[in-house]
Amino acid sequence: MAEVKSMFREVLPKQGQLSVEDVATMVLCKPKLLPLKSLTLEKLEKMQQTAQETIRQQEIAEKEQHQTNQ
C-alpha cells in the first residue's frame, strides 16, 4: 500500500498525558431538490382546468342556442 504524504505532521507529546476528544460535527450533504408541486397536485390542477374548459364550452353552446331560438 502506498503511503500518502500529508501537509501536516503528527506531533505527540514526549511527557504528560495524551487525550483525544471525539466531538461529533455536522456534515453538510448535497441539498435534495424537491419539486415545487407534487405530481398529484399537478394532476388535480389539470383535471380542474379541463373541467372548467368543458363548462365554458357548454355555456358558449347554450348562449348560441338561446340566440338562435330568439
PDB file of N, CA and C in Angstrom:
ATOM      1  N   MET A   1       0.843  -1.181   0.000  1.00  0.00           N
ATOM      2  CA  MET A   1       0.000   0.000   0.000  1.00  0.00           C
ATOM      3  C   MET A   1       0.889   1.245   0.000  1.00  0.00           C
ATOM      4  N   ALA A   2       0.617   2.188  -0.876  1.00  0.00           N
ATOM      5  CA  ALA A   2       1.445   3.374  -0.994  1.00  0.00           C
ATOM      6  C   ALA A   2       1.141   4.340   0.147  1.00  0.00           C
ATOM      7  N   GLU A   3       2.189   5.009   0.622  1.00  0.00           N
ATOM      8  CA  GLU A   3       1.996   5.994   1.689  1.00  0.00           C
ATOM      9  C   GLU A   3       1.541   7.310   1.077  1.00  0.00           C
ATOM     10  N   VAL A   4       0.649   7.975   1.797  1.00  0.00           N
ATOM     11  CA  VAL A   4       0.152   9.269   1.342  1.00  0.00           C
ATOM     12  C   VAL A   4       0.831  10.335   2.181  1.00  0.00           C
ATOM     13  N   LYS A   5       1.529  11.263   1.533  1.00  0.00           N
ATOM     14  CA  LYS A   5       2.202  12.329   2.272  1.00  0.00           C
ATOM     15  C   LYS A   5       1.181  13.418   2.593  1.00  0.00           C
ATOM     16  N   SER A   6       1.199  13.860   3.822  1.00  0.00           N
ATOM     17  CA  SER A   6       0.255  14.857   4.274  1.00  0.00           C
ATOM     18  C   SER A   6       0.963  16.192   4.455  1.00  0.00           C
ATOM     19  N   MET A   7       0.214  17.271   4.410  1.00  0.00           N
ATOM     20  CA  MET A   7       0.774  18.590   4.653  1.00  0.00           C
ATOM     21  C   MET A   7       1.110  18.757   6.137  1.00  0.00           C
ATOM     22  N   PHE A   8       0.402  18.018   6.972  1.00  0.00           N
ATOM     23  CA  PHE A   8       0.567  18.142   8.410  1.00  0.00           C
ATOM     24  C   PHE A   8       1.344  16.950   8.946  1.00  0.00           C
ATOM     25  N   ARG A   9       2.181  17.201   9.911  1.00  0.00           N
ATOM     26  CA  ARG A   9       2.888  16.085  10.520  1.00  0.00           C
ATOM     27  C   ARG A   9       2.317  15.863  11.916  1.00  0.00           C
ATOM     28  N   GLU A  10       2.379  14.644  12.342  1.00  0.00           N
ATOM     29  CA  GLU A  10       1.819  14.267  13.627  1.00  0.00           C
ATOM     30  C   GLU A  10       2.780  14.683  14.740  1.00  0.00           C
ATOM     31  N   VAL A  11       2.225  15.307  15.784  1.00  0.00           N
ATOM     32  CA  VAL A  11       3.042  15.735  16.912  1.00  0.00           C
ATOM     33  C   VAL A  11       2.518  15.040  18.159  1.00  0.00           C
ATOM     34  N   LEU A  12       3.363  14.268  18.827  1.00  0.00           N
ATOM     35  CA  LEU A  12       2.983  13.588  20.056  1.00  0.00           C
ATOM     36  C   LEU A  12       3.803  14.156  21.207  1.00  0.00           C
ATOM     37  N   PRO A  13       3.180  14.364  22.360  1.00  0.00           N
ATOM     38  CA  PRO A  13       3.950  14.886  23.499  1.00  0.00           C
ATOM     39  C   PRO A  13       4.942  13.841  24.014  1.00  0.00           C
ATOM     40  N   LYS A  14       6.092  14.331  24.484  1.00  0.00           N
ATOM     41  CA  LYS A  14       7.104  13.415  24.988  1.00  0.00           C
ATOM     42  C   LYS A  14       6.838  13.055  26.447  1.00  0.00           C
ATOM     43  N   GLN A  15       6.113  13.903  27.177  1.00  0.00           N
ATOM     44  CA  GLN A  15       5.747  13.593  28.543  1.00  0.00           C
ATOM     45  C   GLN A  15       4.352  14.127  28.826  1.00  0.00           C
ATOM     46  N   GLY A  16       3.715  13.625  29.856  1.00  0.00           N
ATOM     47  CA  GLY A  16       2.358  14.024  30.191  1.00  0.00           C
ATOM     48  C   GLY A  16       1.358  13.057  29.590  1.00  0.00           C
ATOM     49  N   GLN A  17       0.113  13.461  29.637  1.00  0.00           N
ATOM     50  CA  GLN A  17      -0.949  12.582  29.138  1.00  0.00           C
ATOM     51  C   GLN A  17      -1.398  13.031  27.751  1.00  0.00           C
ATOM     52  N   LEU A  18      -1.840  12.066  27.024  1.00  0.00           N
ATOM     53  CA  LEU A  18      -2.370  12.333  25.686  1.00  0.00           C
ATOM     54  C   LEU A  18      -3.876  12.125  25.741  1.00  0.00           C
ATOM     55  N   SER A  19      -4.615  13.140  25.422  1.00  0.00           N
ATOM     56  CA  SER A  19      -6.075  12.996  25.436  1.00  0.00           C
ATOM     57  C   SER A  19      -6.610  13.239  24.030  1.00  0.00           C
ATOM     58  N   VAL A  20      -7.638  12.512  23.719  1.00  0.00           N
ATOM     59  CA  VAL A  20      -8.261  12.638  22.412  1.00  0.00           C
ATOM     60  C   VAL A  20      -9.726  12.989  22.631  1.00  0.00           C
ATOM     61  N   GLU A  21     -10.158  14.054  22.021  1.00  0.00           N
ATOM     62  CA  GLU A  21     -11.562  14.451  22.120  1.00  0.00           C
ATOM     63  C   GLU A  21     -12.257  14.065  20.831  1.00  0.00           C
ATOM     64  N   ASP A  22     -13.292  13.289  20.982  1.00  0.00           N
ATOM     65  CA  ASP A  22     -14.072  12.895  19.814  1.00  0.00           C
ATOM     66  C   ASP A  22     -15.357  13.707  19.832  1.00  0.00           C
ATOM     67  N   VAL A  23     -15.385  14.757  19.064  1.00  0.00           N
ATOM     68  CA  VAL A  23     -16.536  15.657  19.028  1.00  0.00           C
ATOM     69  C   VAL A  23     -17.317  15.395  17.752  1.00  0.00           C
ATOM     70  N   ALA A  24     -18.606  15.165  17.917  1.00  0.00           N
ATOM     71  CA  ALA A  24     -19.455  14.962  16.741  1.00  0.00           C
ATOM     72  C   ALA A  24     -19.655  16.299  16.034  1.00  0.00           C
ATOM     73  N   THR A  25     -19.407  16.315  14.760  1.00  0.00           N
ATOM     74  CA  THR A  25     -19.599  17.537  13.983  1.00  0.00           C
ATOM     75  C   THR A  25     -20.638  17.280  12.903  1.00  0.00           C
ATOM     76  N   MET A  26     -21.239  18.366  12.470  1.00  0.00           N
ATOM     77  CA  MET A  26     -22.245  18.247  11.417  1.00  0.00           C
ATOM     78  C   MET A  26     -21.543  18.113  10.064  1.00  0.00           C
ATOM     79  N   VAL A  27     -22.091  17.265   9.240  1.00  0.00           N
ATOM     80  CA  VAL A  27     -21.555  17.068   7.897  1.00  0.00           C
ATOM     81  C   VAL A  27     -22.582  17.607   6.915  1.00  0.00           C
ATOM     82  N   LEU A  28     -22.138  18.471   6.040  1.00  0.00           N
ATOM     83  CA  LEU A  28     -23.050  19.047   5.056  1.00  0.00           C
ATOM     84  C   LEU A  28     -23.173  18.106   3.867  1.00  0.00           C
ATOM     85  N   CYS A  29     -24.398  17.829   3.488  1.00  0.00           N
ATOM     86  CA  CYS A  29     -24.665  16.962   2.340  1.00  0.00           C
ATOM     87  C   CYS A  29     -25.194  17.814   1.193  1.00  0.00           C
ATOM     88  N   LYS A  30     -25.220  17.202   0.037  1.00  0.00           N
ATOM     89  CA  LYS A  30     -25.803  17.887  -1.108  1.00  0.00           C
ATOM     90  C   LYS A  30     -27.288  18.116  -0.842  1.00  0.00           C
ATOM     91  N   PRO A  31     -27.803  19.278  -1.198  1.00  0.00           N
ATOM     92  CA  PRO A  31     -29.243  19.500  -0.999  1.00  0.00           C
ATOM     93  C   PRO A  31     -30.049  18.643  -1.960  1.00  0.00           C
ATOM     94  N   LYS A  32     -31.165  18.161  -1.484  1.00  0.00           N
ATOM     95  CA  LYS A  32     -32.039  17.366  -2.337  1.00  0.00           C
ATOM     96  C   LYS A  32     -33.063  18.301  -2.955  1.00  0.00           C
ATOM     97  N   LEU A  33     -33.155  18.266  -4.255  1.00  0.00           N
ATOM     98  CA  LEU A  33     -34.100  19.128  -4.951  1.00  0.00           C
ATOM     99  C   LEU A  33     -35.478  18.482  -4.920  1.00  0.00           C
ATOM    100  N   LEU A  34     -36.423  19.223  -4.395  1.00  0.00           N
ATOM    101  CA  LEU A  34     -37.791  18.737  -4.330  1.00  0.00           C
ATOM    102  C   LEU A  34     -38.628  19.511  -5.332  1.00  0.00           C
ATOM    103  N   PRO A  35     -39.578  18.851  -5.963  1.00  0.00           N
ATOM    104  CA  PRO A  35     -40.434  19.581  -6.908  1.00  0.00           C
ATOM    105  C   PRO A  35     -41.289  20.590  -6.162  1.00  0.00           C
ATOM    106  N   LEU A  36     -41.556  21.718  -6.819  1.00  0.00           N
ATOM    107  CA  LEU A  36     -42.391  22.733  -6.195  1.00  0.00           C
ATOM    108  C   LEU A  36     -43.829  22.255  -6.057  1.00  0.00           C
ATOM    109  N   LYS A  37     -44.272  21.476  -7.013  1.00  0.00           N
ATOM    110  CA  LYS A  37     -45.625  20.916  -6.968  1.00  0.00           C
ATOM    111  C   LYS A  37     -45.520  19.405  -7.032  1.00  0.00           C
ATOM    112  N   SER A  38     -46.349  18.758  -6.257  1.00  0.00           N
ATOM    113  CA  SER A  38     -46.336  17.297  -6.297  1.00  0.00           C
ATOM    114  C   SER A  38     -47.035  16.823  -7.562  1.00  0.00           C
ATOM    115  N   LEU A  39     -46.799  15.594  -7.899  1.00  0.00           N
ATOM    116  CA  LEU A  39     -47.379  15.016  -9.104  1.00  0.00           C
ATOM    117  C   LEU A  39     -48.904  14.981  -9.006  1.00  0.00           C
ATOM    118  N   THR A  40     -49.420  14.645  -7.828  1.00  0.00           N
ATOM    119  CA  THR A  40     -50.880  14.597  -7.658  1.00  0.00           C
ATOM    120  C   THR A  40     -51.487  15.980  -7.781  1.00  0.00           C
ATOM    121  N   LEU A  41     -50.800  16.995  -7.228  1.00  0.00           N
ATOM    122  CA  LEU A  41     -51.321  18.356  -7.335  1.00  0.00           C
ATOM    123  C   LEU A  41     -51.381  18.787  -8.798  1.00  0.00           C
ATOM    124  N   GLU A  42     -50.367  18.438  -9.571  1.00  0.00           N
ATOM    125  CA  GLU A  42     -50.385  18.779 -10.997  1.00  0.00           C
ATOM    126  C   GLU A  42     -51.530  18.075 -11.716  1.00  0.00           C
ATOM    127  N   LYS A  43     -51.783  16.802 -11.377  1.00  0.00           N
ATOM    128  CA  LYS A  43     -52.897  16.077 -11.996  1.00  0.00           C
ATOM    129  C   LYS A  43     -54.225  16.726 -11.631  1.00  0.00           C
ATOM    130  N   LEU A  44     -54.389  17.101 -10.349  1.00  0.00           N
ATOM    131  CA  LEU A  44     -55.642  17.739  -9.930  1.00  0.00           C
ATOM    132  C   LEU A  44     -55.854  19.060 -10.647  1.00  0.00           C
ATOM    133  N   GLU A  45     -54.790  19.852 -10.780  1.00  0.00           N
ATOM    134  CA  GLU A  45     -54.918  21.127 -11.488  1.00  0.00           C
ATOM    135  C   GLU A  45     -55.295  20.911 -12.946  1.00  0.00           C
ATOM    136  N   LYS A  46     -54.714  19.894 -13.576  1.00  0.00           N
ATOM    137  CA  LYS A  46     -55.041  19.605 -14.974  1.00  0.00           C
ATOM    138  C   LYS A  46     -56.497  19.184 -15.103  1.00  0.00           C
ATOM    139  N   MET A  47     -56.970  18.334 -14.168  1.00  0.00           N
ATOM    140  CA  MET A  47     -58.375  17.917 -14.192  1.00  0.00           C
ATOM    141  C   MET A  47     -59.294  19.117 -14.013  1.00  0.00           C
ATOM    142  N   GLN A  48     -58.912  20.034 -13.102  1.00  0.00           N
ATOM    143  CA  GLN A  48     -59.732  21.216 -12.857  1.00  0.00           C
ATOM    144  C   GLN A  48     -59.782  22.105 -14.098  1.00  0.00           C
ATOM    145  N   GLN A  49     -58.638  22.265 -14.762  1.00  0.00           N
ATOM    146  CA  GLN A  49     -58.613  23.085 -15.974  1.00  0.00           C
ATOM    147  C   GLN A  49     -59.485  22.488 -17.069  1.00  0.00           C
ATOM    148  N   THR A  50     -59.419  21.180 -17.262  1.00  0.00           N
ATOM    149  CA  THR A  50     -60.242  20.551 -18.300  1.00  0.00           C
ATOM    150  C   THR A  50     -61.724  20.664 -17.946  1.00  0.00           C
ATOM    151  N   ALA A  51     -62.053  20.537 -16.658  1.00  0.00           N
ATOM    152  CA  ALA A  51     -63.456  20.672 -16.244  1.00  0.00           C
ATOM    153  C   ALA A  51     -63.944  22.094 -16.501  1.00  0.00           C
ATOM    154  N   GLN A  52     -63.124  23.087 -16.167  1.00  0.00           N
ATOM    155  CA  GLN A  52     -63.518  24.475 -16.400  1.00  0.00           C
ATOM    156  C   GLN A  52     -63.670  24.750 -17.897  1.00  0.00           C
ATOM    157  N   GLU A  53     -62.803  24.176 -18.697  1.00  0.00           N
ATOM    158  CA  GLU A  53     -62.885  24.376 -20.143  1.00  0.00           C
ATOM    159  C   GLU A  53     -64.170  23.770 -20.710  1.00  0.00           C
ATOM    160  N   THR A  54     -64.537  22.576 -20.248  1.00  0.00           N
ATOM    161  CA  THR A  54     -65.785  21.964 -20.746  1.00  0.00           C
ATOM    162  C   THR A  54     -66.992  22.775 -20.296  1.00  0.00           C
ATOM    163  N   ILE A  55     -66.952  23.332 -19.083  1.00  0.00           N
ATOM    164  CA  ILE A  55     -68.061  24.178 -18.619  1.00  0.00           C
ATOM    165  C   ILE A  55     -68.164  25.420 -19.494  1.00  0.00           C
ATOM    166  N   ARG A  56     -67.027  26.042 -19.820  1.00  0.00           N
ATOM    167  CA  ARG A  56     -67.048  27.231 -20.695  1.00  0.00           C
ATOM    168  C   ARG A  56     -67.641  26.895 -22.057  1.00  0.00           C
ATOM    169  N   GLN A  57     -67.220  25.754 -22.591  1.00  0.00           N
ATOM    170  CA  GLN A  57     -67.737  25.361 -23.899  1.00  0.00           C
ATOM    171  C   GLN A  57     -69.245  25.121 -23.840  1.00  0.00           C
ATOM    172  N   GLN A  58     -69.723  24.508 -22.764  1.00  0.00           N
ATOM    173  CA  GLN A  58     -71.157  24.270 -22.613  1.00  0.00           C
ATOM    174  C   GLN A  58     -71.914  25.588 -22.503  1.00  0.00           C
ATOM    175  N   GLU A  59     -71.371  26.549 -21.739  1.00  0.00           N
ATOM    176  CA  GLU A  59     -72.026  27.854 -21.597  1.00  0.00           C
ATOM    177  C   GLU A  59     -72.083  28.578 -22.934  1.00  0.00           C
ATOM    178  N   ILE A  60     -71.004  28.510 -23.701  1.00  0.00           N
ATOM    179  CA  ILE A  60     -70.992  29.162 -25.015  1.00  0.00           C
ATOM    180  C   ILE A  60     -72.019  28.501 -25.932  1.00  0.00           C
ATOM    181  N   ALA A  61     -72.103  27.175 -25.878  1.00  0.00           N
ATOM    182  CA  ALA A  61     -73.078  26.464 -26.713  1.00  0.00           C
ATOM    183  C   ALA A  61     -74.506  26.846 -26.308  1.00  0.00           C
ATOM    184  N   GLU A  62     -74.769  26.980 -25.000  1.00  0.00           N
ATOM    185  CA  GLU A  62     -76.111  27.374 -24.542  1.00  0.00           C
ATOM    186  C   GLU A  62     -76.451  28.781 -25.005  1.00  0.00           C
ATOM    187  N   LYS A  63     -75.491  29.708 -24.928  1.00  0.00           N
ATOM    188  CA  LYS A  63     -75.729  31.087 -25.367  1.00  0.00           C
ATOM    189  C   LYS A  63     -76.051  31.124 -26.853  1.00  0.00           C
ATOM    190  N   GLU A  64     -75.313  30.351 -27.640  1.00  0.00           N
ATOM    191  CA  GLU A  64     -75.566  30.319 -29.080  1.00  0.00           C
ATOM    192  C   GLU A  64     -76.940  29.731 -29.368  1.00  0.00           C
ATOM    193  N   GLN A  65     -77.302  28.717 -28.569  1.00  0.00           N
ATOM    194  CA  GLN A  65     -78.601  28.090 -28.771  1.00  0.00           C
ATOM    195  C   GLN A  65     -79.733  29.069 -28.430  1.00  0.00           C
ATOM    196  N   HIS A  66     -79.566  29.838 -27.361  1.00  0.00           N
ATOM    197  CA  HIS A  66     -80.572  30.825 -26.985  1.00  0.00           C
ATOM    198  C   HIS A  66     -80.679  31.927 -28.034  1.00  0.00           C
ATOM    199  N   GLN A  67     -79.565  32.330 -28.616  1.00  0.00           N
ATOM    200  CA  GLN A  67     -79.590  33.392 -29.612  1.00  0.00           C
ATOM    201  C   GLN A  67     -80.264  32.908 -30.908  1.00  0.00           C
ATOM    202  N   THR A  68     -80.065  31.657 -31.266  1.00  0.00           N
ATOM    203  CA  THR A  68     -80.702  31.154 -32.480  1.00  0.00           C
ATOM    204  C   THR A  68     -82.204  30.942 -32.279  1.00  0.00           C
ATOM    205  N   ASN A  69     -82.626  30.645 -31.036  1.00  0.00           N
ATOM    206  CA  ASN A  69     -84.040  30.439 -30.749  1.00  0.00           C
ATOM    207  C   ASN A  69     -84.807  31.753 -30.719  1.00  0.00           C
ATOM    208  N   GLN A  70     -84.158  32.866 -30.480  1.00  0.00           N
ATOM    209  CA  GLN A  70     -84.860  34.146 -30.384  1.00  0.00           C
ATOM    210  C   GLN A  70     -85.091  34.771 -31.696  1.00  0.00           C
TER     211      GLN A  70
END
